[in-house]
Amino acid sequence: RTGIGSISQQTKRGIAVTASTTVPAPDKFVTVDGLNIRYIERGEGPVAIFMHGGSIGSSADVFQRNLGPLAAAGIRAIAYDHPGYGLSDNPTDWSVPYRRDLLPQFIDALGLGKIALVPHSQSGGMAAQLALKEPDRYSHLIAIGTGGLLPPLEEAKEGRDAAVQGRVDRMATEQEPTLESARKQLESTTFHTELVTDAEVALRLARSVGKNF
């Protein structure tokens, strides 16, 4: 039986993720809590929902390369734009709890039933909270590159880290991103930097400006 747990075996049999084989999944929209929420998907079978992080320009598109290989492995892979990100509507409530609590409504709007959660970065903490609150809703929780599940920091270090993050946040909002800054952002968080193509940079910039800045 094909399921979420068999993804690693499918990968060993030669499913590769490359820049040249990615065909963007078409945009779809569903209304959730009065907002148009954009999502993309591939495949049929057990459902895995991918949750992007909270950095500027992040969106469902960060998972475009993953959807096809997962679909080939028998997974219905869905990635969505959090409210206020990508092509989803901007909310009146910009808080993390609002974004967290929108996900169960998104699942219900699509009639998905039990699903696997695959959160990245900031979404890791949100996904863990959801799974702990309603464990029967979720079959798996597979966190990627998240610091949200680490033990609490010592008070002094927490204060230093908060100050650093505050400076980073201010820098990110004081000046609208450029192609150069979008490329630097992607390259700084991508191991295989050859995957950071001109098209990827242009898309990241498009998701970072306008209503998303």
PDB file of C-alpha atoms in Angstrom:
ATOM      1  CA  ARG A   1       0.000   0.000   0.000  1.00  0.00           C
ATOM      2  CA  THR A   2       1.331   3.393  -0.967  1.00  0.00           C
ATOM      3  CA  GLY A   3       1.280   5.985   1.784  1.00  0.00           C
ATOM      4  CA  ILE A   4       3.167   8.875   3.331  1.00  0.00           C
ATOM      5  CA  GLY A   5       5.498   6.486   5.094  1.00  0.00           C
ATOM      6  CA  SER A   6       6.729   5.034   1.796  1.00  0.00           C
ATOM      7  CA  ILE A   7       8.036   8.295   0.332  1.00  0.00           C
ATOM      8  CA  SER A   8      11.654   7.519   1.228  1.00  0.00           C
ATOM      9  CA  GLN A   9      11.496   4.157  -0.545  1.00  0.00           C
ATOM     10  CA  GLN A  10       9.990   5.795  -3.627  1.00  0.00           C
ATOM     11  CA  THR A  11      12.854   8.308  -3.598  1.00  0.00           C
ATOM     12  CA  LYS A  12      15.414   5.507  -3.405  1.00  0.00           C
ATOM     13  CA  ARG A  13      13.909   4.012  -6.552  1.00  0.00           C
ATOM     14  CA  GLY A  14      14.961   7.092  -8.490  1.00  0.00           C
ATOM     15  CA  ILE A  15      12.403   9.892  -8.145  1.00  0.00           C
ATOM     16  CA  ALA A  16      14.572  12.974  -8.559  1.00  0.00           C
ATOM     17  CA  VAL A  17      13.849  16.635  -7.921  1.00  0.00           C
ATOM     18  CA  THR A  18      15.601  18.889 -10.431  1.00  0.00           C
ATOM     19  CA  ALA A  19      15.227  22.408 -11.740  1.00  0.00           C
ATOM     20  CA  SER A  20      14.675  21.236 -15.308  1.00  0.00           C
ATOM     21  CA  THR A  21      11.758  18.851 -14.639  1.00  0.00           C
ATOM     22  CA  THR A  22       9.498  21.247 -12.751  1.00  0.00           C
ATOM     23  CA  VAL A  23       6.247  22.256 -14.443  1.00  0.00           C
ATOM     24  CA  PRO A  24       4.381  24.706 -12.195  1.00  0.00           C
ATOM     25  CA  ALA A  25       1.125  23.367 -10.802  1.00  0.00           C
ATOM     26  CA  PRO A  26      -1.861  25.561 -11.721  1.00  0.00           C
ATOM     27  CA  ASP A  27      -3.230  28.013  -9.186  1.00  0.00           C
ATOM     28  CA  LYS A  28      -6.457  27.086  -7.432  1.00  0.00           C
ATOM     29  CA  PHE A  29      -8.493  29.107  -4.931  1.00  0.00           C
ATOM     30  CA  VAL A  30     -10.916  28.311  -2.135  1.00  0.00           C
ATOM     31  CA  THR A  31     -12.781  30.681   0.180  1.00  0.00           C
ATOM     32  CA  VAL A  32     -11.853  30.257   3.847  1.00  0.00           C
ATOM     33  CA  ASP A  33     -13.092  32.617   6.565  1.00  0.00           C
ATOM     34  CA  GLY A  34     -14.043  35.107   3.847  1.00  0.00           C
ATOM     35  CA  LEU A  35     -10.570  35.072   2.254  1.00  0.00           C
ATOM     36  CA  ASN A  36      -9.539  33.722  -1.138  1.00  0.00           C
ATOM     37  CA  ILE A  37      -6.798  31.220  -0.296  1.00  0.00           C
ATOM     38  CA  ARG A  38      -4.556  30.093  -3.125  1.00  0.00           C
ATOM     39  CA  TYR A  39      -3.213  26.557  -3.304  1.00  0.00           C
ATOM     40  CA  ILE A  40      -1.466  24.238  -5.747  1.00  0.00           C
ATOM     41  CA  GLU A  41      -1.572  20.457  -5.893  1.00  0.00           C
ATOM     42  CA  ARG A  42      -0.496  17.320  -7.710  1.00  0.00           C
ATOM     43  CA  GLY A  43      -1.422  13.663  -7.451  1.00  0.00           C
ATOM     44  CA  GLU A  44      -4.000  11.411  -5.861  1.00  0.00           C
ATOM     45  CA  GLY A  45      -3.924   9.287  -2.733  1.00  0.00           C
ATOM     46  CA  PRO A  46      -3.114  10.041   0.928  1.00  0.00           C
ATOM     47  CA  VAL A  47      -3.029  13.803   1.425  1.00  0.00           C
ATOM     48  CA  ALA A  48       0.015  15.783   2.554  1.00  0.00           C
ATOM     49  CA  ILE A  49      -0.322  19.530   3.111  1.00  0.00           C
ATOM     50  CA  PHE A  50       2.806  21.652   2.829  1.00  0.00           C
ATOM     51  CA  MET A  51       3.039  24.832   4.934  1.00  0.00           C
ATOM     52  CA  HIS A  52       5.601  27.455   3.924  1.00  0.00           C
ATOM     53  CA  GLY A  53       7.564  29.631   6.358  1.00  0.00           C
ATOM     54  CA  GLY A  54       7.135  33.238   7.384  1.00  0.00           C
ATOM     55  CA  SER A  55       9.977  35.006   5.566  1.00  0.00           C
ATOM     56  CA  ILE A  56       9.181  37.725   3.080  1.00  0.00           C
ATOM     57  CA  GLY A  57       8.330  36.296  -0.333  1.00  0.00           C
ATOM     58  CA  SER A  58       7.583  32.835   0.970  1.00  0.00           C
ATOM     59  CA  SER A  59       4.600  31.047  -0.573  1.00  0.00           C
ATOM     60  CA  ALA A  60       3.329  27.682  -1.773  1.00  0.00           C
ATOM     61  CA  ASP A  61       5.755  28.029  -4.685  1.00  0.00           C
ATOM     62  CA  VAL A  62       8.693  26.950  -2.517  1.00  0.00           C
ATOM     63  CA  PHE A  63       7.254  23.419  -2.828  1.00  0.00           C
ATOM     64  CA  GLN A  64       6.683  23.423  -6.607  1.00  0.00           C
ATOM     65  CA  ARG A  65       9.587  21.013  -7.196  1.00  0.00           C
ATOM     66  CA  ASN A  66       8.293  18.581  -4.554  1.00  0.00           C
ATOM     67  CA  LEU A  67       4.747  18.138  -5.772  1.00  0.00           C
ATOM     68  CA  GLY A  68       5.481  16.140  -8.931  1.00  0.00           C
ATOM     69  CA  PRO A  69       7.782  13.547  -7.324  1.00  0.00           C
ATOM     70  CA  LEU A  70       5.355  13.077  -4.445  1.00  0.00           C
ATOM     71  CA  ALA A  71       2.454  12.658  -6.863  1.00  0.00           C
ATOM     72  CA  ALA A  72       4.502   9.997  -8.654  1.00  0.00           C
ATOM     73  CA  ALA A  73       4.910   8.265  -5.282  1.00  0.00           C
ATOM     74  CA  GLY A  74       1.142   8.072  -4.835  1.00  0.00           C
ATOM     75  CA  ILE A  75       0.629  11.151  -2.656  1.00  0.00           C
ATOM     76  CA  ARG A  76      -1.862  13.968  -3.138  1.00  0.00           C
ATOM     77  CA  ALA A  77       0.516  16.833  -2.353  1.00  0.00           C
ATOM     78  CA  ILE A  78      -1.037  20.234  -1.600  1.00  0.00           C
ATOM     79  CA  ALA A  79       0.753  23.486  -0.802  1.00  0.00           C
ATOM     80  CA  TYR A  80      -1.083  26.690   0.061  1.00  0.00           C
ATOM     81  CA  ASP A  81      -0.323  30.371   0.608  1.00  0.00           C
ATOM     82  CA  HIS A  82      -0.886  31.516   4.170  1.00  0.00           C
ATOM     83  CA  PRO A  83      -3.234  34.515   4.366  1.00  0.00           C
ATOM     84  CA  GLY A  84      -1.199  37.609   3.575  1.00  0.00           C
ATOM     85  CA  TYR A  85       1.351  35.645   1.541  1.00  0.00           C
ATOM     86  CA  GLY A  86       1.644  34.786  -2.135  1.00  0.00           C
ATOM     87  CA  LEU A  87      -1.661  35.155  -3.949  1.00  0.00           C
ATOM     88  CA  SER A  88      -3.898  34.633  -0.920  1.00  0.00           C
ATOM     89  CA  ASP A  89      -5.907  37.596   0.334  1.00  0.00           C
ATOM     90  CA  ASN A  90      -4.507  39.789   3.076  1.00  0.00           C
ATOM     91  CA  PRO A  91      -6.285  39.269   6.412  1.00  0.00           C
ATOM     92  CA  THR A  92      -7.249  41.870   8.983  1.00  0.00           C
ATOM     93  CA  ASP A  93      -5.589  39.697  11.635  1.00  0.00           C
ATOM     94  CA  TRP A  94      -1.879  39.222  10.855  1.00  0.00           C
ATOM     95  CA  SER A  95      -1.085  37.124  13.897  1.00  0.00           C
ATOM     96  CA  VAL A  96       0.534  33.686  13.830  1.00  0.00           C
ATOM     97  CA  PRO A  97      -2.410  32.160  15.768  1.00  0.00           C
ATOM     98  CA  TYR A  98      -4.772  33.343  13.035  1.00  0.00           C
ATOM     99  CA  ARG A  99      -2.670  31.694  10.338  1.00  0.00           C
ATOM    100  CA  ARG A 100      -2.451  28.545  12.447  1.00  0.00           C
ATOM    101  CA  ASP A 101      -6.183  28.321  13.062  1.00  0.00           C
ATOM    102  CA  LEU A 102      -7.019  28.906   9.407  1.00  0.00           C
ATOM    103  CA  LEU A 103      -5.492  25.567   8.397  1.00  0.00           C
ATOM    104  CA  PRO A 104      -8.235  23.300   9.834  1.00  0.00           C
ATOM    105  CA  GLN A 105     -10.773  25.510   8.058  1.00  0.00           C
ATOM    106  CA  PHE A 106      -8.803  25.133   4.817  1.00  0.00           C
ATOM    107  CA  ILE A 107      -8.796  21.347   5.245  1.00  0.00           C
ATOM    108  CA  ASP A 108     -12.554  21.334   5.829  1.00  0.00           C
ATOM    109  CA  ALA A 109     -13.195  23.648   2.864  1.00  0.00           C
ATOM    110  CA  LEU A 110     -11.488  21.113   0.583  1.00  0.00           C
ATOM    111  CA  GLY A 111     -13.190  18.155   2.296  1.00  0.00           C
ATOM    112  CA  LEU A 112      -9.863  16.412   2.861  1.00  0.00           C
ATOM    113  CA  GLY A 113     -10.375  14.432   6.053  1.00  0.00           C
ATOM    114  CA  LYS A 114      -7.241  13.158   7.838  1.00  0.00           C
ATOM    115  CA  ILE A 115      -4.025  14.551   6.353  1.00  0.00           C
ATOM    116  CA  ALA A 116      -0.257  14.654   6.903  1.00  0.00           C
ATOM    117  CA  LEU A 117       1.298  18.006   7.797  1.00  0.00           C
ATOM    118  CA  VAL A 118       4.654  19.028   6.295  1.00  0.00           C
ATOM    119  CA  PRO A 119       5.532  22.442   7.747  1.00  0.00           C
ATOM    120  CA  HIS A 120       8.658  24.455   6.994  1.00  0.00           C
ATOM    121  CA  SER A 121      10.394  26.960   9.279  1.00  0.00           C
ATOM    122  CA  GLN A 122       7.927  29.104  11.251  1.00  0.00           C
ATOM    123  CA  SER A 123       5.052  26.782  10.365  1.00  0.00           C
ATOM    124  CA  GLY A 124       6.624  23.968  12.391  1.00  0.00           C
ATOM    125  CA  GLY A 125       5.404  25.366  15.683  1.00  0.00           C
ATOM    126  CA  MET A 126       1.950  26.046  14.273  1.00  0.00           C
ATOM    127  CA  ALA A 127       1.654  22.504  12.930  1.00  0.00           C
ATOM    128  CA  ALA A 128       2.791  20.962  16.215  1.00  0.00           C
ATOM    129  CA  GLN A 129       0.181  22.961  18.135  1.00  0.00           C
ATOM    130  CA  LEU A 130      -2.548  21.851  15.744  1.00  0.00           C
ATOM    131  CA  ALA A 131      -1.521  18.199  15.940  1.00  0.00           C
ATOM    132  CA  LEU A 132      -1.411  18.261  19.740  1.00  0.00           C
ATOM    133  CA  LYS A 133      -4.807  19.946  19.931  1.00  0.00           C
ATOM    134  CA  GLU A 134      -6.592  17.598  17.502  1.00  0.00           C
ATOM    135  CA  PRO A 135      -4.396  14.527  16.924  1.00  0.00           C
ATOM    136  CA  ASP A 136      -7.167  12.599  15.169  1.00  0.00           C
ATOM    137  CA  ARG A 137      -7.098  15.112  12.300  1.00  0.00           C
ATOM    138  CA  TYR A 138      -3.514  14.367  11.299  1.00  0.00           C
ATOM    139  CA  SER A 139      -1.790  11.153  10.228  1.00  0.00           C
ATOM    140  CA  HIS A 140       1.776  12.491  10.287  1.00  0.00           C
ATOM    141  CA  LEU A 141       3.773  15.594  11.233  1.00  0.00           C
ATOM    142  CA  ILE A 142       7.015  15.996   9.254  1.00  0.00           C
ATOM    143  CA  ALA A 143       8.732  19.275  10.170  1.00  0.00           C
ATOM    144  CA  ILE A 144      11.394  20.746   7.869  1.00  0.00           C
ATOM    145  CA  GLY A 145      14.039  23.204   9.076  1.00  0.00           C
ATOM    146  CA  THR A 146      12.031  24.586  11.959  1.00  0.00           C
ATOM    147  CA  GLY A 147      13.293  26.161  15.161  1.00  0.00           C
ATOM    148  CA  GLY A 148       9.813  26.303  16.628  1.00  0.00           C
ATOM    149  CA  LEU A 149      10.198  22.911  18.330  1.00  0.00           C
ATOM    150  CA  LEU A 150      13.508  23.622  20.098  1.00  0.00           C
ATOM    151  CA  PRO A 151      13.732  23.797  23.919  1.00  0.00           C
ATOM    152  CA  PRO A 152      13.268  27.290  25.437  1.00  0.00           C
ATOM    153  CA  LEU A 153      16.367  29.483  25.393  1.00  0.00           C
ATOM    154  CA  GLU A 154      18.030  30.819  28.516  1.00  0.00           C
ATOM    155  CA  GLU A 155      16.642  34.252  29.329  1.00  0.00           C
ATOM    156  CA  ALA A 156      19.842  36.141  28.467  1.00  0.00           C
ATOM    157  CA  LYS A 157      20.317  34.385  25.135  1.00  0.00           C
ATOM    158  CA  GLU A 158      16.636  34.741  24.313  1.00  0.00           C
ATOM    159  CA  GLY A 159      16.974  38.504  24.754  1.00  0.00           C
ATOM    160  CA  ARG A 160      20.021  38.673  22.451  1.00  0.00           C
ATOM    161  CA  ASP A 161      18.352  36.541  19.802  1.00  0.00           C
ATOM    162  CA  ALA A 162      15.189  38.647  19.975  1.00  0.00           C
ATOM    163  CA  ALA A 163      17.250  41.790  19.425  1.00  0.00           C
ATOM    164  CA  VAL A 164      18.986  40.258  16.389  1.00  0.00           C
ATOM    165  CA  GLN A 165      15.671  39.103  14.953  1.00  0.00           C
ATOM    166  CA  GLY A 166      14.242  42.570  15.520  1.00  0.00           C
ATOM    167  CA  ARG A 167      17.051  44.121  13.468  1.00  0.00           C
ATOM    168  CA  VAL A 168      16.559  41.567  10.695  1.00  0.00           C
ATOM    169  CA  ASP A 169      12.810  42.247  10.644  1.00  0.00           C
ATOM    170  CA  ARG A 170      13.348  46.009  10.463  1.00  0.00           C
ATOM    171  CA  MET A 171      15.823  45.658   7.615  1.00  0.00           C
ATOM    172  CA  ALA A 172      13.379  43.452   5.730  1.00  0.00           C
ATOM    173  CA  THR A 173      10.582  46.001   5.977  1.00  0.00           C
ATOM    174  CA  GLU A 174      12.459  49.301   5.569  1.00  0.00           C
ATOM    175  CA  GLN A 175      13.264  48.810   1.889  1.00  0.00           C
ATOM    176  CA  GLU A 176      11.304  46.945  -0.764  1.00  0.00           C
ATOM    177  CA  PRO A 177      13.235  43.884  -2.002  1.00  0.00           C
ATOM    178  CA  THR A 178      15.154  43.899  -5.278  1.00  0.00           C
ATOM    179  CA  LEU A 179      16.230  41.111  -7.609  1.00  0.00           C
ATOM    180  CA  GLU A 180      19.640  41.176  -5.959  1.00  0.00           C
ATOM    181  CA  SER A 181      18.295  40.897  -2.417  1.00  0.00           C
ATOM    182  CA  ALA A 182      15.830  38.178  -3.452  1.00  0.00           C
ATOM    183  CA  ARG A 183      18.686  36.161  -4.966  1.00  0.00           C
ATOM    184  CA  LYS A 184      20.824  36.577  -1.844  1.00  0.00           C
ATOM    185  CA  GLN A 185      17.933  35.467   0.343  1.00  0.00           C
ATOM    186  CA  LEU A 186      17.358  32.313  -1.704  1.00  0.00           C
ATOM    187  CA  GLU A 187      21.047  31.435  -1.981  1.00  0.00           C
ATOM    188  CA  SER A 188      21.558  31.865   1.767  1.00  0.00           C
ATOM    189  CA  THR A 189      18.914  29.229   2.527  1.00  0.00           C
ATOM    190  CA  THR A 190      19.496  26.788  -0.360  1.00  0.00           C
ATOM    191  CA  PHE A 191      22.148  24.057  -0.192  1.00  0.00           C
ATOM    192  CA  HIS A 192      22.118  23.357  -3.935  1.00  0.00           C
ATOM    193  CA  THR A 193      22.450  26.949  -5.088  1.00  0.00           C
ATOM    194  CA  GLU A 194      22.339  25.819  -8.737  1.00  0.00           C
ATOM    195  CA  LEU A 195      18.585  25.467  -8.159  1.00  0.00           C
ATOM    196  CA  VAL A 196      18.346  29.230  -7.618  1.00  0.00           C
ATOM    197  CA  THR A 197      17.563  30.094 -11.226  1.00  0.00           C
ATOM    198  CA  ASP A 198      16.677  33.488 -12.669  1.00  0.00           C
ATOM    199  CA  ALA A 199      13.056  32.334 -12.868  1.00  0.00           C
ATOM    200  CA  GLU A 200      13.075  31.336  -9.175  1.00  0.00           C
ATOM    201  CA  VAL A 201      14.512  34.720  -8.197  1.00  0.00           C
ATOM    202  CA  ALA A 202      11.943  36.611 -10.282  1.00  0.00           C
ATOM    203  CA  LEU A 203       9.100  34.613  -8.716  1.00  0.00           C
ATOM    204  CA  ARG A 204      10.435  35.194  -5.202  1.00  0.00           C
ATOM    205  CA  LEU A 205      10.630  38.921  -5.866  1.00  0.00           C
ATOM    206  CA  ALA A 206       7.089  38.959  -7.261  1.00  0.00           C
ATOM    207  CA  ARG A 207       5.874  37.303  -4.048  1.00  0.00           C
ATOM    208  CA  SER A 208       7.785  39.846  -1.928  1.00  0.00           C
ATOM    209  CA  VAL A 209       6.467  43.155  -3.283  1.00  0.00           C
ATOM    210  CA  GLY A 210       3.128  44.841  -3.800  1.00  0.00           C
ATOM    211  CA  LYS A 211       0.511  43.646  -1.306  1.00  0.00           C
ATOM    212  CA  ASN A 212       3.076  41.294   0.294  1.00  0.00           C
ATOM    213  CA  PHE A 213       5.541  44.011   1.352  1.00  0.00           C
TER     214      PHE A 213
END
